[in-house]
Structures are given as C-alpha cells and as structure tokens.
Amino acid sequence: MSLNVEPEAVRNYGFMLSRARDDAQDCKDYFSAQVPEVAMGIEGGLFNPIGYAHTGVRRELGAMLDQMVSLLDASHKALFETAKHYERTDEDSAQRLDQSYPAVQRPIPGVS
C-alpha cells in the first residue's frame, strides 16, 4: 500500500476553504449589520417574549457564524502547512536517495 499526496492539490483545497472563510465572514458582517438587537420593554406585554426569542436566536446564530469563521480559518491554515510538510518530506526523501548513490564520473562532451 502506498500513499501519494499532491501538495498542490492540498494547497488548492486550502484556497477553497480560505474563500469559504471569507464568505462566512461576509455573512457574519451582514448579519451583524442587518439584524438589529431588540430592546425589551420594561413593562412586559406581548412584545417581550418575541424580543427574548429574537435575542436568543440572534446570539446563537452569531455564535455559529463565529465558530464557522474560526473553523474554516484554522482548516485552511492547516492544509497550507500540510502541503508544505509533504513538499519538505518529498525533497528530503529525494535528497537522501540521491546521496545514497555513489558518485559517477560524467562523460565530458567531445571526448570519447
């Protein structure tokens, strides 16, 4: 069994997650700007239960968007680091393999 990793493909997926993170951040910014906080009335009444529900949903949705931005940010960074790791691993392996071969005199052009 062998594992073949293409660092560029891993990096490209990281770029897609980076774009998704930017989109999630835009959603978060839009949500914060367009969904206002509701001030509860002191005297109670019919509007207060709706206001409390709105506040709860707003808080939970805001926390979910924060989590999504954070998760996508950490994931895209981890994929970039993974791609770098595989590139270094491949370079190190190739260098070790090259060093294991004995030196060979190369033919000089024009001399037979």
mmCIF file of N, CA, C and O in Angstrom:
data_model
loop_
_atom_site.group_PDB
_atom_site.id
_atom_site.type_symbol
_atom_site.label_atom_id
_atom_site.label_comp_id
_atom_site.label_asym_id
_atom_site.label_seq_id
_atom_site.Cartn_x
_atom_site.Cartn_y
_atom_site.Cartn_z
ATOM 1 N N MET A 1 0.845 -1.173 0.000
ATOM 2 C CA MET A 1 0.000 0.000 0.000
ATOM 3 C C MET A 1 0.895 1.243 0.000
ATOM 4 O O MET A 1 1.888 1.297 0.702
ATOM 5 N N SER A 2 0.532 2.217 -0.773
ATOM 6 C CA SER A 2 1.324 3.444 -0.812
ATOM 7 C C SER A 2 0.388 4.645 -0.737
ATOM 8 O O SER A 2 -0.793 4.569 -1.069
ATOM 9 N N LEU A 3 0.956 5.725 -0.291
ATOM 10 C CA LEU A 3 0.218 6.973 -0.165
ATOM 11 C C LEU A 3 0.870 7.985 -1.088
ATOM 12 O O LEU A 3 2.075 8.191 -1.034
ATOM 13 N N ASN A 4 0.063 8.573 -1.944
ATOM 14 C CA ASN A 4 0.574 9.584 -2.854
ATOM 15 C C ASN A 4 -0.193 10.876 -2.606
ATOM 16 O O ASN A 4 -1.405 10.925 -2.784
ATOM 17 N N VAL A 5 0.523 11.899 -2.162
ATOM 18 C CA VAL A 5 -0.098 13.186 -1.875
ATOM 19 C C VAL A 5 0.449 14.220 -2.837
ATOM 20 O O VAL A 5 1.659 14.329 -3.016
ATOM 21 N N GLU A 6 -0.447 14.948 -3.462
ATOM 22 C CA GLU A 6 -0.053 16.051 -4.337
ATOM 23 C C GLU A 6 -0.170 17.340 -3.522
ATOM 24 O O GLU A 6 -1.285 17.819 -3.274
ATOM 25 N N PRO A 7 0.954 17.911 -3.082
ATOM 26 C CA PRO A 7 0.890 19.122 -2.255
ATOM 27 C C PRO A 7 0.095 20.262 -2.896
ATOM 28 O O PRO A 7 -0.620 20.979 -2.200
ATOM 29 N N GLU A 8 0.183 20.385 -4.210
ATOM 30 C CA GLU A 8 -0.540 21.467 -4.879
ATOM 31 C C GLU A 8 -2.057 21.268 -4.767
ATOM 32 O O GLU A 8 -2.804 22.227 -4.598
ATOM 33 N N ALA A 9 -2.514 20.016 -4.834
ATOM 34 C CA ALA A 9 -3.941 19.737 -4.683
ATOM 35 C C ALA A 9 -4.401 20.054 -3.254
ATOM 36 O O ALA A 9 -5.490 20.610 -3.055
ATOM 37 N N VAL A 10 -3.570 19.719 -2.273
ATOM 38 C CA VAL A 10 -3.892 20.038 -0.880
ATOM 39 C C VAL A 10 -3.963 21.555 -0.707
ATOM 40 O O VAL A 10 -4.875 22.088 -0.070
ATOM 41 N N ARG A 11 -3.013 22.259 -1.297
ATOM 42 C CA ARG A 11 -2.993 23.723 -1.209
ATOM 43 C C ARG A 11 -4.223 24.334 -1.895
ATOM 44 O O ARG A 11 -4.818 25.278 -1.378
ATOM 45 N N ASN A 12 -4.608 23.775 -3.042
ATOM 46 C CA ASN A 12 -5.797 24.292 -3.741
ATOM 47 C C ASN A 12 -7.057 24.125 -2.890
ATOM 48 O O ASN A 12 -7.912 25.013 -2.868
ATOM 49 N N TYR A 13 -7.159 23.003 -2.189
ATOM 50 C CA TYR A 13 -8.302 22.815 -1.299
ATOM 51 C C TYR A 13 -8.244 23.833 -0.158
ATOM 52 O O TYR A 13 -9.270 24.372 0.258
ATOM 53 N N GLY A 14 -7.046 24.125 0.313
ATOM 54 C CA GLY A 14 -6.876 25.153 1.337
ATOM 55 C C GLY A 14 -7.351 26.513 0.845
ATOM 56 O O GLY A 14 -7.974 27.273 1.591
ATOM 57 N N PHE A 15 -7.074 26.825 -0.437
ATOM 58 C CA PHE A 15 -7.549 28.091 -1.007
ATOM 59 C C PHE A 15 -9.077 28.125 -1.060
ATOM 60 O O PHE A 15 -9.693 29.157 -0.805
ATOM 61 N N MET A 16 -9.700 26.980 -1.382
ATOM 62 C CA MET A 16 -11.170 26.937 -1.399
ATOM 63 C C MET A 16 -11.731 27.185 0.005
ATOM 64 O O MET A 16 -12.724 27.902 0.163
ATOM 65 N N LEU A 17 -11.095 26.600 1.016
ATOM 66 C CA LEU A 17 -11.545 26.836 2.388
ATOM 67 C C LEU A 17 -11.311 28.288 2.798
ATOM 68 O O LEU A 17 -12.102 28.861 3.552
ATOM 69 N N SER A 18 -10.254 28.888 2.284
ATOM 70 C CA SER A 18 -9.985 30.297 2.558
ATOM 71 C C SER A 18 -11.103 31.172 1.977
ATOM 72 O O SER A 18 -11.568 32.114 2.626
ATOM 73 N N ARG A 19 -11.536 30.836 0.765
ATOM 74 C CA ARG A 19 -12.643 31.584 0.158
ATOM 75 C C ARG A 19 -13.937 31.373 0.940
ATOM 76 O O ARG A 19 -14.710 32.308 1.137
ATOM 77 N N ALA A 20 -14.165 30.147 1.402
ATOM 78 C CA ALA A 20 -15.355 29.860 2.213
ATOM 79 C C ALA A 20 -15.306 30.647 3.522
ATOM 80 O O ALA A 20 -16.327 31.162 3.990
ATOM 81 N N ARG A 21 -14.094 30.759 4.111
ATOM 82 C CA ARG A 21 -13.938 31.551 5.335
ATOM 83 C C ARG A 21 -14.294 33.010 5.084
ATOM 84 O O ARG A 21 -14.987 33.639 5.876
ATOM 85 N N ASP A 22 -13.834 33.550 3.947
ATOM 86 C CA ASP A 22 -14.151 34.937 3.597
ATOM 87 C C ASP A 22 -15.661 35.123 3.416
ATOM 88 O O ASP A 22 -16.230 36.130 3.854
ATOM 89 N N ASP A 23 -16.312 34.142 2.782
ATOM 90 C CA ASP A 23 -17.771 34.210 2.608
ATOM 91 C C ASP A 23 -18.488 34.156 3.955
ATOM 92 O O ASP A 23 -19.445 34.891 4.185
ATOM 93 N N ALA A 24 -18.010 33.281 4.841
ATOM 94 C CA ALA A 24 -18.618 33.182 6.174
ATOM 95 C C ALA A 24 -18.433 34.492 6.940
ATOM 96 O O ALA A 24 -19.340 34.933 7.657
ATOM 97 N N GLN A 25 -17.274 35.116 6.784
ATOM 98 C CA GLN A 25 -17.036 36.402 7.439
ATOM 99 C C GLN A 25 -17.985 37.466 6.885
ATOM 100 O O GLN A 25 -18.525 38.280 7.635
ATOM 101 N N ASP A 26 -18.195 37.449 5.563
ATOM 102 C CA ASP A 26 -19.147 38.386 4.956
ATOM 103 C C ASP A 26 -20.558 38.157 5.496
ATOM 104 O O ASP A 26 -21.286 39.117 5.765
ATOM 105 N N CYS A 27 -20.954 36.886 5.663
ATOM 106 C CA CYS A 27 -22.273 36.570 6.242
ATOM 107 C C CYS A 27 -22.368 37.111 7.659
ATOM 108 O O CYS A 27 -23.385 37.691 8.046
ATOM 109 N N LYS A 28 -21.313 36.912 8.415
ATOM 110 C CA LYS A 28 -21.283 37.387 9.803
ATOM 111 C C LYS A 28 -21.422 38.916 9.841
ATOM 112 O O LYS A 28 -22.193 39.457 10.635
ATOM 113 N N ASP A 29 -20.674 39.601 8.979
ATOM 114 C CA ASP A 29 -20.740 41.067 8.928
ATOM 115 C C ASP A 29 -22.131 41.542 8.506
ATOM 116 O O ASP A 29 -22.671 42.489 9.088
ATOM 117 N N TYR A 30 -22.709 40.890 7.505
ATOM 118 C CA TYR A 30 -24.045 41.251 7.036
ATOM 119 C C TYR A 30 -25.067 41.035 8.148
ATOM 120 O O TYR A 30 -25.914 41.883 8.403
ATOM 121 N N PHE A 31 -24.970 39.883 8.795
ATOM 122 C CA PHE A 31 -25.882 39.553 9.889
ATOM 123 C C PHE A 31 -25.807 40.605 10.991
ATOM 124 O O PHE A 31 -26.831 41.091 11.474
ATOM 125 N N SER A 32 -24.590 40.960 11.375
ATOM 126 C CA SER A 32 -24.420 41.953 12.441
ATOM 127 C C SER A 32 -24.997 43.303 12.051
ATOM 128 O O SER A 32 -25.570 44.008 12.890
ATOM 129 N N ALA A 33 -24.867 43.663 10.776
ATOM 130 C CA ALA A 33 -25.347 44.968 10.318
ATOM 131 C C ALA A 33 -26.858 44.994 10.079
ATOM 132 O O ALA A 33 -27.504 46.021 10.303
ATOM 133 N N GLN A 34 -27.432 43.874 9.639
ATOM 134 C CA GLN A 34 -28.825 43.882 9.200
ATOM 135 C C GLN A 34 -29.829 43.328 10.208
ATOM 136 O O GLN A 34 -31.023 43.555 10.055
ATOM 137 N N VAL A 35 -29.358 42.581 11.188
ATOM 138 C CA VAL A 35 -30.284 42.015 12.180
ATOM 139 C C VAL A 35 -30.052 42.756 13.491
ATOM 140 O O VAL A 35 -29.108 42.461 14.221
ATOM 141 N N PRO A 36 -30.888 43.724 13.772
ATOM 142 C CA PRO A 36 -30.646 44.578 14.938
ATOM 143 C C PRO A 36 -30.951 43.865 16.256
ATOM 144 O O PRO A 36 -31.692 42.882 16.299
ATOM 145 N N GLU A 37 -30.355 44.377 17.295
ATOM 146 C CA GLU A 37 -30.716 43.928 18.637
ATOM 147 C C GLU A 37 -32.041 44.594 18.989
ATOM 148 O O GLU A 37 -32.314 45.713 18.576
ATOM 149 N N VAL A 38 -32.838 43.885 19.751
ATOM 150 C CA VAL A 38 -34.147 44.413 20.133
ATOM 151 C C VAL A 38 -34.108 44.739 21.615
ATOM 152 O O VAL A 38 -33.749 43.897 22.437
ATOM 153 N N ALA A 39 -34.499 45.968 21.943
ATOM 154 C CA ALA A 39 -34.556 46.372 23.354
ATOM 155 C C ALA A 39 -35.887 45.902 23.939
ATOM 156 O O ALA A 39 -36.937 46.100 23.346
ATOM 157 N N MET A 40 -35.807 45.254 25.075
ATOM 158 C CA MET A 40 -37.018 44.769 25.739
ATOM 159 C C MET A 40 -37.716 45.932 26.448
ATOM 160 O O MET A 40 -37.057 46.825 26.976
ATOM 161 N N GLY A 41 -39.021 45.869 26.450
ATOM 162 C CA GLY A 41 -39.789 46.872 27.169
ATOM 163 C C GLY A 41 -39.768 46.591 28.667
ATOM 164 O O GLY A 41 -39.688 45.451 29.093
ATOM 165 N N ILE A 42 -39.793 47.611 29.433
ATOM 166 C CA ILE A 42 -39.749 47.464 30.889
ATOM 167 C C ILE A 42 -41.053 46.874 31.415
ATOM 168 O O ILE A 42 -41.066 46.080 32.340
ATOM 169 N N GLU A 43 -42.136 47.198 30.781
ATOM 170 C CA GLU A 43 -43.430 46.812 31.321
ATOM 171 C C GLU A 43 -43.901 45.442 30.877
ATOM 172 O O GLU A 43 -44.946 44.989 31.298
ATOM 173 N N GLY A 44 -43.169 44.778 30.047
ATOM 174 C CA GLY A 44 -43.598 43.445 29.601
ATOM 175 C C GLY A 44 -44.541 43.560 28.436
ATOM 176 O O GLY A 44 -44.359 44.376 27.560
ATOM 177 N N GLY A 45 -45.551 42.735 28.428
ATOM 178 C CA GLY A 45 -46.525 42.776 27.357
ATOM 179 C C GLY A 45 -46.249 41.713 26.308
ATOM 180 O O GLY A 45 -45.434 40.811 26.487
ATOM 181 N N LEU A 46 -46.944 41.832 25.212
ATOM 182 C CA LEU A 46 -46.881 40.836 24.153
ATOM 183 C C LEU A 46 -45.530 40.815 23.439
ATOM 184 O O LEU A 46 -45.055 39.761 23.038
ATOM 185 N N PHE A 47 -44.888 41.956 23.297
ATOM 186 C CA PHE A 47 -43.648 42.028 22.508
ATOM 187 C C PHE A 47 -42.450 41.404 23.227
ATOM 188 O O PHE A 47 -41.531 40.921 22.576
ATOM 189 N N ASN A 48 -42.431 41.411 24.540
ATOM 190 C CA ASN A 48 -41.272 40.900 25.282
ATOM 191 C C ASN A 48 -40.920 39.439 24.960
ATOM 192 O O ASN A 48 -39.756 39.137 24.732
ATOM 193 N N PRO A 49 -41.877 38.495 24.922
ATOM 194 C CA PRO A 49 -41.491 37.117 24.579
ATOM 195 C C PRO A 49 -40.877 37.011 23.183
ATOM 196 O O PRO A 49 -39.928 36.263 22.959
ATOM 197 N N ILE A 50 -41.417 37.782 22.248
ATOM 198 C CA ILE A 50 -40.853 37.788 20.891
ATOM 199 C C ILE A 50 -39.446 38.382 20.926
ATOM 200 O O ILE A 50 -38.532 37.877 20.289
ATOM 201 N N GLY A 51 -39.276 39.439 21.675
ATOM 202 C CA GLY A 51 -37.959 40.079 21.799
ATOM 203 C C GLY A 51 -36.934 39.149 22.417
ATOM 204 O O GLY A 51 -35.794 39.072 21.959
ATOM 205 N N TYR A 52 -37.339 38.411 23.465
ATOM 206 C CA TYR A 52 -36.411 37.449 24.088
ATOM 207 C C TYR A 52 -36.042 36.325 23.119
ATOM 208 O O TYR A 52 -34.889 35.900 23.051
ATOM 209 N N ALA A 53 -37.025 35.853 22.367
ATOM 210 C CA ALA A 53 -36.743 34.801 21.376
ATOM 211 C C ALA A 53 -35.792 35.326 20.303
ATOM 212 O O ALA A 53 -34.840 34.649 19.907
ATOM 213 N N HIS A 54 -36.059 36.538 19.837
ATOM 214 C CA HIS A 54 -35.197 37.161 18.820
ATOM 215 C C HIS A 54 -33.763 37.285 19.344
ATOM 216 O O HIS A 54 -32.801 36.959 18.644
ATOM 217 N N THR A 55 -33.625 37.736 20.578
ATOM 218 C CA THR A 55 -32.299 37.907 21.177
ATOM 219 C C THR A 55 -31.576 36.564 21.275
ATOM 220 O O THR A 55 -30.382 36.476 20.982
ATOM 221 N N GLY A 56 -32.298 35.522 21.672
ATOM 222 C CA GLY A 56 -31.691 34.195 21.776
ATOM 223 C C GLY A 56 -31.235 33.657 20.428
ATOM 224 O O GLY A 56 -30.125 33.132 20.292
ATOM 225 N N VAL A 57 -32.106 33.796 19.420
ATOM 226 C CA VAL A 57 -31.755 33.326 18.075
ATOM 227 C C VAL A 57 -30.588 34.139 17.532
ATOM 228 O O VAL A 57 -29.646 33.579 16.946
ATOM 229 N N ARG A 58 -30.606 35.432 17.743
ATOM 230 C CA ARG A 58 -29.516 36.296 17.267
ATOM 231 C C ARG A 58 -28.193 35.893 17.908
ATOM 232 O O ARG A 58 -27.166 35.817 17.244
ATOM 233 N N ARG A 59 -28.204 35.615 19.200
ATOM 234 C CA ARG A 59 -26.988 35.220 19.915
ATOM 235 C C ARG A 59 -26.474 33.869 19.399
ATOM 236 O O ARG A 59 -25.296 33.707 19.123
ATOM 237 N N GLU A 60 -27.383 32.900 19.236
ATOM 238 C CA GLU A 60 -26.970 31.570 18.770
ATOM 239 C C GLU A 60 -26.463 31.606 17.334
ATOM 240 O O GLU A 60 -25.455 30.966 17.016
ATOM 241 N N LEU A 61 -27.143 32.338 16.470
ATOM 242 C CA LEU A 61 -26.700 32.432 15.074
ATOM 243 C C LEU A 61 -25.364 33.164 14.984
ATOM 244 O O LEU A 61 -24.472 32.758 14.223
ATOM 245 N N GLY A 62 -25.182 34.197 15.780
ATOM 246 C CA GLY A 62 -23.898 34.910 15.813
ATOM 247 C C GLY A 62 -22.775 33.996 16.274
ATOM 248 O O GLY A 62 -21.685 33.992 15.702
ATOM 249 N N ALA A 63 -23.042 33.188 17.305
ATOM 250 C CA ALA A 63 -22.025 32.248 17.800
ATOM 251 C C ALA A 63 -21.704 31.186 16.752
ATOM 252 O O ALA A 63 -20.544 30.796 16.570
ATOM 253 N N MET A 64 -22.726 30.724 16.022
ATOM 254 C CA MET A 64 -22.493 29.728 14.967
ATOM 255 C C MET A 64 -21.633 30.312 13.842
ATOM 256 O O MET A 64 -20.710 29.660 13.352
ATOM 257 N N LEU A 65 -21.909 31.539 13.459
ATOM 258 C CA LEU A 65 -21.101 32.177 12.412
ATOM 259 C C LEU A 65 -19.661 32.407 12.889
ATOM 260 O O LEU A 65 -18.720 32.215 12.119
ATOM 261 N N ASP A 66 -19.491 32.787 14.157
ATOM 262 C CA ASP A 66 -18.137 32.920 14.716
ATOM 263 C C ASP A 66 -17.394 31.588 14.643
ATOM 264 O O ASP A 66 -16.224 31.535 14.261
ATOM 265 N N GLN A 67 -18.092 30.523 15.026
ATOM 266 C CA GLN A 67 -17.484 29.183 15.002
ATOM 267 C C GLN A 67 -17.118 28.779 13.581
ATOM 268 O O GLN A 67 -16.051 28.204 13.330
ATOM 269 N N MET A 68 -17.996 29.065 12.629
ATOM 270 C CA MET A 68 -17.737 28.698 11.243
ATOM 271 C C MET A 68 -16.508 29.433 10.707
ATOM 272 O O MET A 68 -15.639 28.823 10.071
ATOM 273 N N VAL A 69 -16.418 30.730 10.966
ATOM 274 C CA VAL A 69 -15.256 31.510 10.517
ATOM 275 C C VAL A 69 -13.979 30.954 11.146
ATOM 276 O O VAL A 69 -12.976 30.745 10.469
ATOM 277 N N SER A 70 -14.038 30.668 12.423
ATOM 278 C CA SER A 70 -12.871 30.146 13.138
ATOM 279 C C SER A 70 -12.449 28.783 12.600
ATOM 280 O O SER A 70 -11.261 28.528 12.364
ATOM 281 N N LEU A 71 -13.414 27.896 12.384
ATOM 282 C CA LEU A 71 -13.119 26.554 11.880
ATOM 283 C C LEU A 71 -12.527 26.602 10.474
ATOM 284 O O LEU A 71 -11.527 25.929 10.180
ATOM 285 N N LEU A 72 -13.117 27.390 9.598
ATOM 286 C CA LEU A 72 -12.606 27.496 8.231
ATOM 287 C C LEU A 72 -11.220 28.136 8.201
ATOM 288 O O LEU A 72 -10.361 27.735 7.413
ATOM 289 N N ASP A 73 -10.994 29.109 9.074
ATOM 290 C CA ASP A 73 -9.682 29.748 9.142
ATOM 291 C C ASP A 73 -8.616 28.748 9.591
ATOM 292 O O ASP A 73 -7.558 28.632 8.965
ATOM 293 N N ALA A 74 -8.898 28.015 10.649
ATOM 294 C CA ALA A 74 -7.938 27.024 11.150
ATOM 295 C C ALA A 74 -7.715 25.911 10.128
ATOM 296 O O ALA A 74 -6.582 25.448 9.932
ATOM 297 N N SER A 75 -8.768 25.504 9.435
ATOM 298 C CA SER A 75 -8.657 24.412 8.466
ATOM 299 C C SER A 75 -7.813 24.810 7.268
ATOM 300 O O SER A 75 -6.967 24.037 6.812
ATOM 301 N N HIS A 76 -8.031 26.010 6.746
ATOM 302 C CA HIS A 76 -7.240 26.392 5.564
ATOM 303 C C HIS A 76 -5.765 26.562 5.940
ATOM 304 O O HIS A 76 -4.875 26.176 5.180
ATOM 305 N N LYS A 77 -5.491 27.079 7.134
ATOM 306 C CA LYS A 77 -4.094 27.201 7.568
ATOM 307 C C LYS A 77 -3.452 25.831 7.744
ATOM 308 O O LYS A 77 -2.292 25.621 7.370
ATOM 309 N N ALA A 78 -4.200 24.886 8.296
ATOM 310 C CA ALA A 78 -3.673 23.532 8.493
ATOM 311 C C ALA A 78 -3.378 22.859 7.154
ATOM 312 O O ALA A 78 -2.371 22.146 7.015
ATOM 313 N N LEU A 79 -4.219 23.081 6.156
ATOM 314 C CA LEU A 79 -3.965 22.483 4.847
ATOM 315 C C LEU A 79 -2.729 23.087 4.189
ATOM 316 O O LEU A 79 -1.954 22.372 3.540
ATOM 317 N N PHE A 80 -2.516 24.395 4.338
ATOM 318 C CA PHE A 80 -1.296 25.001 3.798
ATOM 319 C C PHE A 80 -0.059 24.414 4.467
ATOM 320 O O PHE A 80 0.936 24.118 3.808
ATOM 321 N N GLU A 81 -0.118 24.235 5.779
ATOM 322 C CA GLU A 81 1.008 23.631 6.498
ATOM 323 C C GLU A 81 1.218 22.181 6.073
ATOM 324 O O GLU A 81 2.350 21.724 5.958
ATOM 325 N N THR A 82 0.135 21.464 5.839
ATOM 326 C CA THR A 82 0.231 20.073 5.392
ATOM 327 C C THR A 82 0.907 20.003 4.028
ATOM 328 O O THR A 82 1.777 19.151 3.801
ATOM 329 N N ALA A 83 0.534 20.889 3.122
ATOM 330 C CA ALA A 83 1.150 20.908 1.796
ATOM 331 C C ALA A 83 2.655 21.181 1.923
ATOM 332 O O ALA A 83 3.470 20.515 1.266
ATOM 333 N N LYS A 84 3.026 22.140 2.778
ATOM 334 C CA LYS A 84 4.451 22.436 2.991
ATOM 335 C C LYS A 84 5.172 21.215 3.553
ATOM 336 O O LYS A 84 6.289 20.901 3.144
ATOM 337 N N HIS A 85 4.531 20.529 4.489
ATOM 338 C CA HIS A 85 5.137 19.339 5.106
ATOM 339 C C HIS A 85 5.417 18.272 4.049
ATOM 340 O O HIS A 85 6.507 17.702 4.016
ATOM 341 N N TYR A 86 4.442 18.002 3.185
ATOM 342 C CA TYR A 86 4.648 16.984 2.154
ATOM 343 C C TYR A 86 5.722 17.408 1.158
ATOM 344 O O TYR A 86 6.494 16.576 0.680
ATOM 345 N N GLU A 87 5.786 18.687 0.833
ATOM 346 C CA GLU A 87 6.853 19.145 -0.067
ATOM 347 C C GLU A 87 8.223 18.945 0.560
ATOM 348 O O GLU A 87 9.149 18.462 -0.090
ATOM 349 N N ARG A 88 8.354 19.309 1.843
ATOM 350 C CA ARG A 88 9.638 19.116 2.535
ATOM 351 C C ARG A 88 9.984 17.629 2.632
ATOM 352 O O ARG A 88 11.119 17.251 2.435
ATOM 353 N N THR A 89 8.981 16.821 2.942
ATOM 354 C CA THR A 89 9.210 15.378 3.062
ATOM 355 C C THR A 89 9.689 14.803 1.739
ATOM 356 O O THR A 89 10.642 14.026 1.693
ATOM 357 N N ASP A 90 9.041 15.194 0.633
ATOM 358 C CA ASP A 90 9.460 14.704 -0.679
ATOM 359 C C ASP A 90 10.866 15.170 -1.019
ATOM 360 O O ASP A 90 11.675 14.402 -1.543
ATOM 361 N N GLU A 91 11.191 16.429 -0.728
ATOM 362 C CA GLU A 91 12.534 16.938 -1.008
ATOM 363 C C GLU A 91 13.581 16.217 -0.165
ATOM 364 O O GLU A 91 14.642 15.848 -0.668
ATOM 365 N N ASP A 92 13.276 16.014 1.121
ATOM 366 C CA ASP A 92 14.215 15.308 1.998
ATOM 367 C C ASP A 92 14.427 13.879 1.538
ATOM 368 O O ASP A 92 15.556 13.378 1.522
ATOM 369 N N SER A 93 13.357 13.199 1.158
ATOM 370 C CA SER A 93 13.470 11.813 0.685
ATOM 371 C C SER A 93 14.300 11.744 -0.590
ATOM 372 O O SER A 93 15.162 10.861 -0.736
ATOM 373 N N ALA A 94 14.049 12.653 -1.510
ATOM 374 C CA ALA A 94 14.802 12.665 -2.768
ATOM 375 C C ALA A 94 16.279 12.945 -2.509
ATOM 376 O O ALA A 94 17.158 12.309 -3.094
ATOM 377 N N GLN A 95 16.556 13.873 -1.595
ATOM 378 C CA GLN A 95 17.944 14.202 -1.283
ATOM 379 C C GLN A 95 18.651 13.008 -0.639
ATOM 380 O O GLN A 95 19.787 12.688 -1.003
ATOM 381 N N ARG A 96 17.996 12.329 0.290
ATOM 382 C CA ARG A 96 18.595 11.151 0.923
ATOM 383 C C ARG A 96 18.846 10.047 -0.097
ATOM 384 O O ARG A 96 19.875 9.381 -0.073
ATOM 385 N N LEU A 97 17.891 9.863 -1.003
ATOM 386 C CA LEU A 97 18.058 8.843 -2.038
ATOM 387 C C LEU A 97 19.220 9.205 -2.960
ATOM 388 O O LEU A 97 20.061 8.354 -3.269
ATOM 389 N N ASP A 98 19.304 10.468 -3.376
ATOM 390 C CA ASP A 98 20.407 10.901 -4.240
ATOM 391 C C ASP A 98 21.754 10.709 -3.558
ATOM 392 O O ASP A 98 22.731 10.311 -4.197
ATOM 393 N N GLN A 99 21.829 10.989 -2.260
ATOM 394 C CA GLN A 99 23.087 10.853 -1.536
ATOM 395 C C GLN A 99 23.490 9.395 -1.330
ATOM 396 O O GLN A 99 24.654 9.098 -1.065
ATOM 397 N N SER A 100 22.544 8.488 -1.468
ATOM 398 C CA SER A 100 22.872 7.069 -1.270
ATOM 399 C C SER A 100 23.556 6.456 -2.496
ATOM 400 O O SER A 100 24.160 5.402 -2.398
ATOM 401 N N TYR A 101 23.478 7.111 -3.648
ATOM 402 C CA TYR A 101 24.125 6.606 -4.860
ATOM 403 C C TYR A 101 25.593 7.035 -4.880
ATOM 404 O O TYR A 101 25.938 8.144 -4.476
ATOM 405 N N PRO A 102 26.471 6.167 -5.395
ATOM 406 C CA PRO A 102 27.881 6.559 -5.489
ATOM 407 C C PRO A 102 28.076 7.627 -6.572
ATOM 408 O O PRO A 102 27.295 7.714 -7.515
ATOM 409 N N ALA A 103 29.112 8.438 -6.407
ATOM 410 C CA ALA A 103 29.430 9.475 -7.380
ATOM 411 C C ALA A 103 29.868 8.805 -8.687
ATOM 412 O O ALA A 103 30.565 7.788 -8.680
ATOM 413 N N VAL A 104 29.439 9.360 -9.788
ATOM 414 C CA VAL A 104 29.761 8.789 -11.098
ATOM 415 C C VAL A 104 30.421 9.893 -11.927
ATOM 416 O O VAL A 104 29.943 11.012 -11.982
ATOM 417 N N GLN A 105 31.525 9.538 -12.576
ATOM 418 C CA GLN A 105 32.192 10.471 -13.474
ATOM 419 C C GLN A 105 31.311 10.669 -14.705
ATOM 420 O O GLN A 105 30.961 9.718 -15.370
ATOM 421 N N ARG A 106 30.963 11.889 -14.950
ATOM 422 C CA ARG A 106 30.135 12.200 -16.109
ATOM 423 C C ARG A 106 31.008 12.265 -17.354
ATOM 424 O O ARG A 106 32.150 12.720 -17.282
ATOM 425 N N PRO A 107 30.474 11.814 -18.473
ATOM 426 C CA PRO A 107 31.262 11.931 -19.706
ATOM 427 C C PRO A 107 31.451 13.408 -20.080
ATOM 428 O O PRO A 107 30.562 14.225 -19.850
ATOM 429 N N ILE A 108 32.601 13.726 -20.580
ATOM 430 C CA ILE A 108 32.902 15.105 -20.996
ATOM 431 C C ILE A 108 32.576 15.196 -22.481
ATOM 432 O O ILE A 108 33.065 14.399 -23.278
ATOM 433 N N PRO A 109 31.708 16.165 -22.878
ATOM 434 C CA PRO A 109 31.333 16.273 -24.298
ATOM 435 C C PRO A 109 32.571 16.482 -25.173
ATOM 436 O O PRO A 109 33.482 17.221 -24.826
ATOM 437 N N GLY A 110 32.594 15.805 -26.295
ATOM 438 C CA GLY A 110 33.676 15.932 -27.248
ATOM 439 C C GLY A 110 34.841 15.003 -26.973
ATOM 440 O O GLY A 110 35.785 14.925 -27.766
ATOM 441 N N VAL A 111 34.848 14.315 -25.832
ATOM 442 C CA VAL A 111 35.912 13.366 -25.503
ATOM 443 C C VAL A 111 35.287 11.993 -25.449
ATOM 444 O O VAL A 111 34.303 11.764 -24.779
ATOM 445 N N SER A 112 35.895 11.027 -26.187
ATOM 446 C CA SER A 112 35.304 9.696 -26.172
ATOM 447 C C SER A 112 36.072 8.738 -25.325
ATOM 448 O O SER A 112 37.103 8.862 -24.850
#
